[in-house]
Amino acid sequence: MGARRNQTNAIIKEGMSTPLTANCFCGAVRIELTGEPVARANCHCGSCRDFYGTSMLSATAWPEQQVNVTEGATTRFPHPTKQLAQTFCVACGETVFGENRLNMRIVPNSLLARSTDGVLAADMQPTMHLYYRNRIIDVVDDLPKYLDGWDGPLHEG
Ligand SMILES: [Zn+2]
Ligand SMILES: [Zn+2]
C-alpha cells in the first residue's frame, strides 16, 4: 500500500510541472490537459447516459482552454437538441472530451486512467455523484450522492 501511495504522489508531482497528456484508444489522438479540473464527478443524468452510452459518466470537467487536441484527427458531434457535444477520434471513435452547456470540457476517467497505467490518479478521483435520482445503477461508496445538482438535496441511506 505504501508503494501505491508513493507512485500516486509521483504522478501528482509530475503533473504539476508538465501538462498531463492522454491518448485515445488507438493512439492517433493526443490531448493535453493543463492545471486542475474544476469538478470531478460520477454523473447519473439521462443526458450523459444517452449521449455517452454509459450507465454513469465518470469524468472530470475543465475550462475549455485547459484541454487541447495536440495530435490526430477528430470530429465534433453536437447533440441534436441539447447544448452538448463530443469530440472523438475519427479512427477508433473514442470520445476524447465532451462539452456541456457551460462550455466546460468533459474528459472521461477511462481516458485519464489509461494515461497513468490504468490507475486513476488520486487528484482525478470523483468527489461526488450527481443526478443520483436518475440512476440506473446503484453505487455503494462514501461519496456524497446529490439527487440533482450539487447545490441540491442529498440521497439518504
Ligand atoms: Zn483513436
Ligand atoms: Zn450528466
PDB file of C-alpha atoms and ligand atoms in Angstrom:
ATOM      1  CA  MET A   1       0.000   0.000   0.000  1.00  0.00           C
ATOM      2  CA  GLY A   2       2.928   2.292   0.755  1.00  0.00           C
ATOM      3  CA  ALA A   3       4.318   1.675  -2.699  1.00  0.00           C
ATOM      4  CA  ARG A   4       0.994   2.551  -4.304  1.00  0.00           C
ATOM      5  CA  ARG A   5       0.815   5.814  -2.375  1.00  0.00           C
ATOM      6  CA  ASN A   6       4.345   6.799  -3.398  1.00  0.00           C
ATOM      7  CA  GLN A   7       3.577   6.020  -7.001  1.00  0.00           C
ATOM      8  CA  THR A   8       0.468   8.214  -6.902  1.00  0.00           C
ATOM      9  CA  ASN A   9       2.383  11.088  -5.324  1.00  0.00           C
ATOM     10  CA  ALA A  10       4.976  10.862  -8.066  1.00  0.00           C
ATOM     11  CA  ILE A  11       2.250  11.175 -10.695  1.00  0.00           C
ATOM     12  CA  ILE A  12       0.770  14.227  -8.973  1.00  0.00           C
ATOM     13  CA  LYS A  13       4.136  15.973  -8.678  1.00  0.00           C
ATOM     14  CA  GLU A  14       4.902  15.291 -12.304  1.00  0.00           C
ATOM     15  CA  GLY A  15       1.501  16.654 -13.287  1.00  0.00           C
ATOM     16  CA  MET A  16       2.188  19.966 -11.617  1.00  0.00           C
ATOM     17  CA  SER A  17       5.290  20.764 -13.642  1.00  0.00           C
ATOM     18  CA  THR A  18       4.325  19.338 -17.040  1.00  0.00           C
ATOM     19  CA  PRO A  19       0.903  19.127 -18.708  1.00  0.00           C
ATOM     20  CA  LEU A  20      -0.862  15.807 -18.459  1.00  0.00           C
ATOM     21  CA  THR A  21      -1.265  14.034 -21.795  1.00  0.00           C
ATOM     22  CA  ALA A  22      -3.682  11.291 -22.749  1.00  0.00           C
ATOM     23  CA  ASN A  23      -4.246   9.325 -25.928  1.00  0.00           C
ATOM     24  CA  CYS A  24      -7.358   7.817 -27.465  1.00  0.00           C
ATOM     25  CA  PHE A  25      -7.709   4.053 -27.601  1.00  0.00           C
ATOM     26  CA  CYS A  26      -5.869   3.672 -30.939  1.00  0.00           C
ATOM     27  CA  GLY A  27      -3.234   6.256 -30.049  1.00  0.00           C
ATOM     28  CA  ALA A  28      -3.826   8.569 -33.023  1.00  0.00           C
ATOM     29  CA  VAL A  29      -5.301  11.431 -30.991  1.00  0.00           C
ATOM     30  CA  ARG A  30      -3.444  13.061 -28.138  1.00  0.00           C
ATOM     31  CA  ILE A  31      -4.904  15.592 -25.770  1.00  0.00           C
ATOM     32  CA  GLU A  32      -3.050  17.824 -23.355  1.00  0.00           C
ATOM     33  CA  LEU A  33      -4.519  18.912 -20.016  1.00  0.00           C
ATOM     34  CA  THR A  34      -3.123  21.800 -18.017  1.00  0.00           C
ATOM     35  CA  GLY A  35      -3.855  22.857 -14.453  1.00  0.00           C
ATOM     36  CA  GLU A  36      -6.640  21.242 -12.495  1.00  0.00           C
ATOM     37  CA  PRO A  37     -10.216  20.205 -13.260  1.00  0.00           C
ATOM     38  CA  VAL A  38     -12.975  22.327 -11.734  1.00  0.00           C
ATOM     39  CA  ALA A  39     -15.156  19.301 -10.951  1.00  0.00           C
ATOM     40  CA  ARG A  40     -14.765  15.535 -10.658  1.00  0.00           C
ATOM     41  CA  ALA A  41     -17.960  13.522 -10.600  1.00  0.00           C
ATOM     42  CA  ASN A  42     -19.966  10.445 -11.470  1.00  0.00           C
ATOM     43  CA  CYS A  43     -22.989  11.755 -13.350  1.00  0.00           C
ATOM     44  CA  HIS A  44     -26.176   9.669 -13.470  1.00  0.00           C
ATOM     45  CA  CYS A  45     -28.287  12.107 -15.511  1.00  0.00           C
ATOM     46  CA  GLY A  46     -30.229  10.826 -18.512  1.00  0.00           C
ATOM     47  CA  SER A  47     -28.451  13.222 -20.891  1.00  0.00           C
ATOM     48  CA  CYS A  48     -24.990  11.871 -20.064  1.00  0.00           C
ATOM     49  CA  ARG A  49     -26.280   8.306 -20.064  1.00  0.00           C
ATOM     50  CA  ASP A  50     -27.791   8.591 -23.549  1.00  0.00           C
ATOM     51  CA  PHE A  51     -25.147  10.804 -25.106  1.00  0.00           C
ATOM     52  CA  TYR A  52     -22.117   8.881 -23.843  1.00  0.00           C
ATOM     53  CA  GLY A  53     -23.766   5.447 -23.863  1.00  0.00           C
ATOM     54  CA  THR A  54     -22.839   4.517 -20.319  1.00  0.00           C
ATOM     55  CA  SER A  55     -24.675   3.672 -17.067  1.00  0.00           C
ATOM     56  CA  MET A  56     -22.982   6.634 -15.404  1.00  0.00           C
ATOM     57  CA  LEU A  57     -20.401   9.054 -16.711  1.00  0.00           C
ATOM     58  CA  SER A  58     -17.265   9.191 -14.551  1.00  0.00           C
ATOM     59  CA  ALA A  59     -15.380  12.246 -15.689  1.00  0.00           C
ATOM     60  CA  THR A  60     -13.622  15.495 -14.869  1.00  0.00           C
ATOM     61  CA  ALA A  61     -14.767  18.942 -16.056  1.00  0.00           C
ATOM     62  CA  TRP A  62     -12.221  21.538 -17.237  1.00  0.00           C
ATOM     63  CA  PRO A  63     -12.306  25.099 -18.571  1.00  0.00           C
ATOM     64  CA  GLU A  64     -12.146  24.709 -22.362  1.00  0.00           C
ATOM     65  CA  GLN A  65      -8.733  26.368 -22.760  1.00  0.00           C
ATOM     66  CA  GLN A  66      -7.173  23.754 -20.433  1.00  0.00           C
ATOM     67  CA  VAL A  67      -7.966  20.790 -22.715  1.00  0.00           C
ATOM     68  CA  ASN A  68      -6.491  20.767 -26.204  1.00  0.00           C
ATOM     69  CA  VAL A  69      -6.038  18.262 -29.004  1.00  0.00           C
ATOM     70  CA  THR A  70      -2.326  18.307 -29.883  1.00  0.00           C
ATOM     71  CA  GLU A  71      -2.209  15.377 -32.317  1.00  0.00           C
ATOM     72  CA  GLY A  72      -4.517  13.398 -34.597  1.00  0.00           C
ATOM     73  CA  ALA A  73      -7.786  13.902 -36.441  1.00  0.00           C
ATOM     74  CA  THR A  74     -11.003  14.433 -34.509  1.00  0.00           C
ATOM     75  CA  THR A  75     -14.640  15.101 -35.329  1.00  0.00           C
ATOM     76  CA  ARG A  76     -17.072  17.093 -33.227  1.00  0.00           C
ATOM     77  CA  PHE A  77     -20.606  15.777 -32.874  1.00  0.00           C
ATOM     78  CA  PRO A  78     -23.129  18.235 -31.389  1.00  0.00           C
ATOM     79  CA  HIS A  79     -26.167  16.816 -29.597  1.00  0.00           C
ATOM     80  CA  PRO A  80     -29.196  17.232 -31.906  1.00  0.00           C
ATOM     81  CA  THR A  81     -31.338  19.005 -29.285  1.00  0.00           C
ATOM     82  CA  LYS A  82     -29.195  19.804 -26.227  1.00  0.00           C
ATOM     83  CA  GLN A  83     -26.212  22.052 -25.657  1.00  0.00           C
ATOM     84  CA  LEU A  84     -23.806  19.125 -25.538  1.00  0.00           C
ATOM     85  CA  ALA A  85     -21.106  17.961 -27.923  1.00  0.00           C
ATOM     86  CA  GLN A  86     -18.493  15.255 -28.205  1.00  0.00           C
ATOM     87  CA  THR A  87     -15.111  15.304 -29.873  1.00  0.00           C
ATOM     88  CA  PHE A  88     -13.916  11.877 -30.892  1.00  0.00           C
ATOM     89  CA  CYS A  89     -11.081  10.183 -32.770  1.00  0.00           C
ATOM     90  CA  VAL A  90     -12.005   9.591 -36.424  1.00  0.00           C
ATOM     91  CA  ALA A  91     -10.065   6.304 -36.431  1.00  0.00           C
ATOM     92  CA  CYS A  92     -11.202   4.478 -33.258  1.00  0.00           C
ATOM     93  CA  GLY A  93     -14.254   6.540 -32.323  1.00  0.00           C
ATOM     94  CA  GLU A  94     -13.297   7.075 -28.703  1.00  0.00           C
ATOM     95  CA  THR A  95     -14.581  10.310 -27.216  1.00  0.00           C
ATOM     96  CA  VAL A  96     -11.571  12.323 -26.072  1.00  0.00           C
ATOM     97  CA  PHE A  97     -13.717  15.025 -24.499  1.00  0.00           C
ATOM     98  CA  GLY A  98     -17.280  16.256 -24.382  1.00  0.00           C
ATOM     99  CA  GLU A  99     -18.693  19.733 -23.908  1.00  0.00           C
ATOM    100  CA  ASN A 100     -21.507  20.663 -21.547  1.00  0.00           C
ATOM    101  CA  ARG A 101     -23.866  23.651 -21.631  1.00  0.00           C
ATOM    102  CA  LEU A 102     -21.370  25.667 -19.527  1.00  0.00           C
ATOM    103  CA  ASN A 103     -18.706  25.181 -22.247  1.00  0.00           C
ATOM    104  CA  MET A 104     -16.661  23.015 -19.938  1.00  0.00           C
ATOM    105  CA  ARG A 105     -14.677  20.183 -21.491  1.00  0.00           C
ATOM    106  CA  ILE A 106     -15.612  16.817 -20.018  1.00  0.00           C
ATOM    107  CA  VAL A 107     -12.815  14.243 -20.030  1.00  0.00           C
ATOM    108  CA  PRO A 108     -13.812  10.615 -19.326  1.00  0.00           C
ATOM    109  CA  ASN A 109     -11.934   8.979 -16.447  1.00  0.00           C
ATOM    110  CA  SER A 110     -11.265   5.923 -18.625  1.00  0.00           C
ATOM    111  CA  LEU A 111      -9.013   8.068 -20.817  1.00  0.00           C
ATOM    112  CA  LEU A 112      -7.152   9.605 -17.866  1.00  0.00           C
ATOM    113  CA  ALA A 113      -6.662   6.255 -16.123  1.00  0.00           C
ATOM    114  CA  ARG A 114      -5.173   4.736 -19.276  1.00  0.00           C
ATOM    115  CA  SER A 115      -2.644   7.559 -19.446  1.00  0.00           C
ATOM    116  CA  THR A 116      -1.392   6.680 -15.940  1.00  0.00           C
ATOM    117  CA  ASP A 117      -1.003   2.900 -16.348  1.00  0.00           C
ATOM    118  CA  GLY A 118      -4.626   2.056 -15.677  1.00  0.00           C
ATOM    119  CA  VAL A 119      -4.714   3.720 -12.246  1.00  0.00           C
ATOM    120  CA  LEU A 120      -6.775   6.871 -11.923  1.00  0.00           C
ATOM    121  CA  ALA A 121      -4.598   9.419 -10.083  1.00  0.00           C
ATOM    122  CA  ALA A 122      -5.780  10.493  -6.622  1.00  0.00           C
ATOM    123  CA  ASP A 123      -6.293  14.079  -7.778  1.00  0.00           C
ATOM    124  CA  MET A 124      -8.594  12.920 -10.598  1.00  0.00           C
ATOM    125  CA  GLN A 125     -10.853  10.662  -8.490  1.00  0.00           C
ATOM    126  CA  PRO A 126     -14.562  11.578  -8.374  1.00  0.00           C
ATOM    127  CA  THR A 127     -15.641  13.520  -5.286  1.00  0.00           C
ATOM    128  CA  MET A 128     -19.420  13.122  -5.708  1.00  0.00           C
ATOM    129  CA  HIS A 129     -22.367  11.586  -7.543  1.00  0.00           C
ATOM    130  CA  LEU A 130     -24.681  13.920  -9.465  1.00  0.00           C
ATOM    131  CA  TYR A 131     -28.322  13.343 -10.518  1.00  0.00           C
ATOM    132  CA  TYR A 132     -28.416  10.193  -8.404  1.00  0.00           C
ATOM    133  CA  ARG A 133     -32.238  10.159  -8.535  1.00  0.00           C
ATOM    134  CA  ASN A 134     -31.964   9.350 -12.268  1.00  0.00           C
ATOM    135  CA  ARG A 135     -29.582   6.426 -11.741  1.00  0.00           C
ATOM    136  CA  ILE A 136     -29.922   3.044 -13.442  1.00  0.00           C
ATOM    137  CA  ILE A 137     -27.103   1.616 -11.324  1.00  0.00           C
ATOM    138  CA  ASP A 138     -26.754   1.748  -7.524  1.00  0.00           C
ATOM    139  CA  VAL A 139     -23.348   2.637  -6.175  1.00  0.00           C
ATOM    140  CA  VAL A 140     -22.055   1.772  -2.701  1.00  0.00           C
ATOM    141  CA  ASP A 141     -19.329   4.191  -1.666  1.00  0.00           C
ATOM    142  CA  ASP A 142     -18.783   7.056   0.781  1.00  0.00           C
ATOM    143  CA  LEU A 143     -19.107   9.890  -1.735  1.00  0.00           C
ATOM    144  CA  PRO A 144     -21.979  12.393  -1.408  1.00  0.00           C
ATOM    145  CA  LYS A 145     -24.863  11.457  -3.697  1.00  0.00           C
ATOM    146  CA  TYR A 146     -26.741  14.534  -4.856  1.00  0.00           C
ATOM    147  CA  LEU A 147     -30.242  13.762  -6.104  1.00  0.00           C
ATOM    148  CA  ASP A 148     -29.803  16.506  -8.715  1.00  0.00           C
ATOM    149  CA  GLY A 149     -27.040  19.121  -8.985  1.00  0.00           C
ATOM    150  CA  TRP A 150     -24.506  19.781  -6.200  1.00  0.00           C
ATOM    151  CA  ASP A 151     -26.479  22.731  -4.874  1.00  0.00           C
ATOM    152  CA  GLY A 152     -29.452  20.470  -4.094  1.00  0.00           C
ATOM    153  CA  PRO A 153     -30.518  17.763  -1.623  1.00  0.00           C
ATOM    154  CA  LEU A 154     -28.592  14.557  -0.947  1.00  0.00           C
ATOM    155  CA  HIS A 155     -29.782  10.976  -1.287  1.00  0.00           C
ATOM    156  CA  GLU A 156     -30.252   9.456   2.176  1.00  0.00           C
ATOM    157  CA  GLY A 157     -29.148   5.922   3.071  1.00  0.00           C
TER     158      GLY A 157
HETATM  159 ZN    ZN B   1      -8.191   6.744 -31.810  1.00  0.00          ZN
HETATM  160 ZN    ZN B   2     -24.859  14.257 -16.621  1.00  0.00          ZN
END
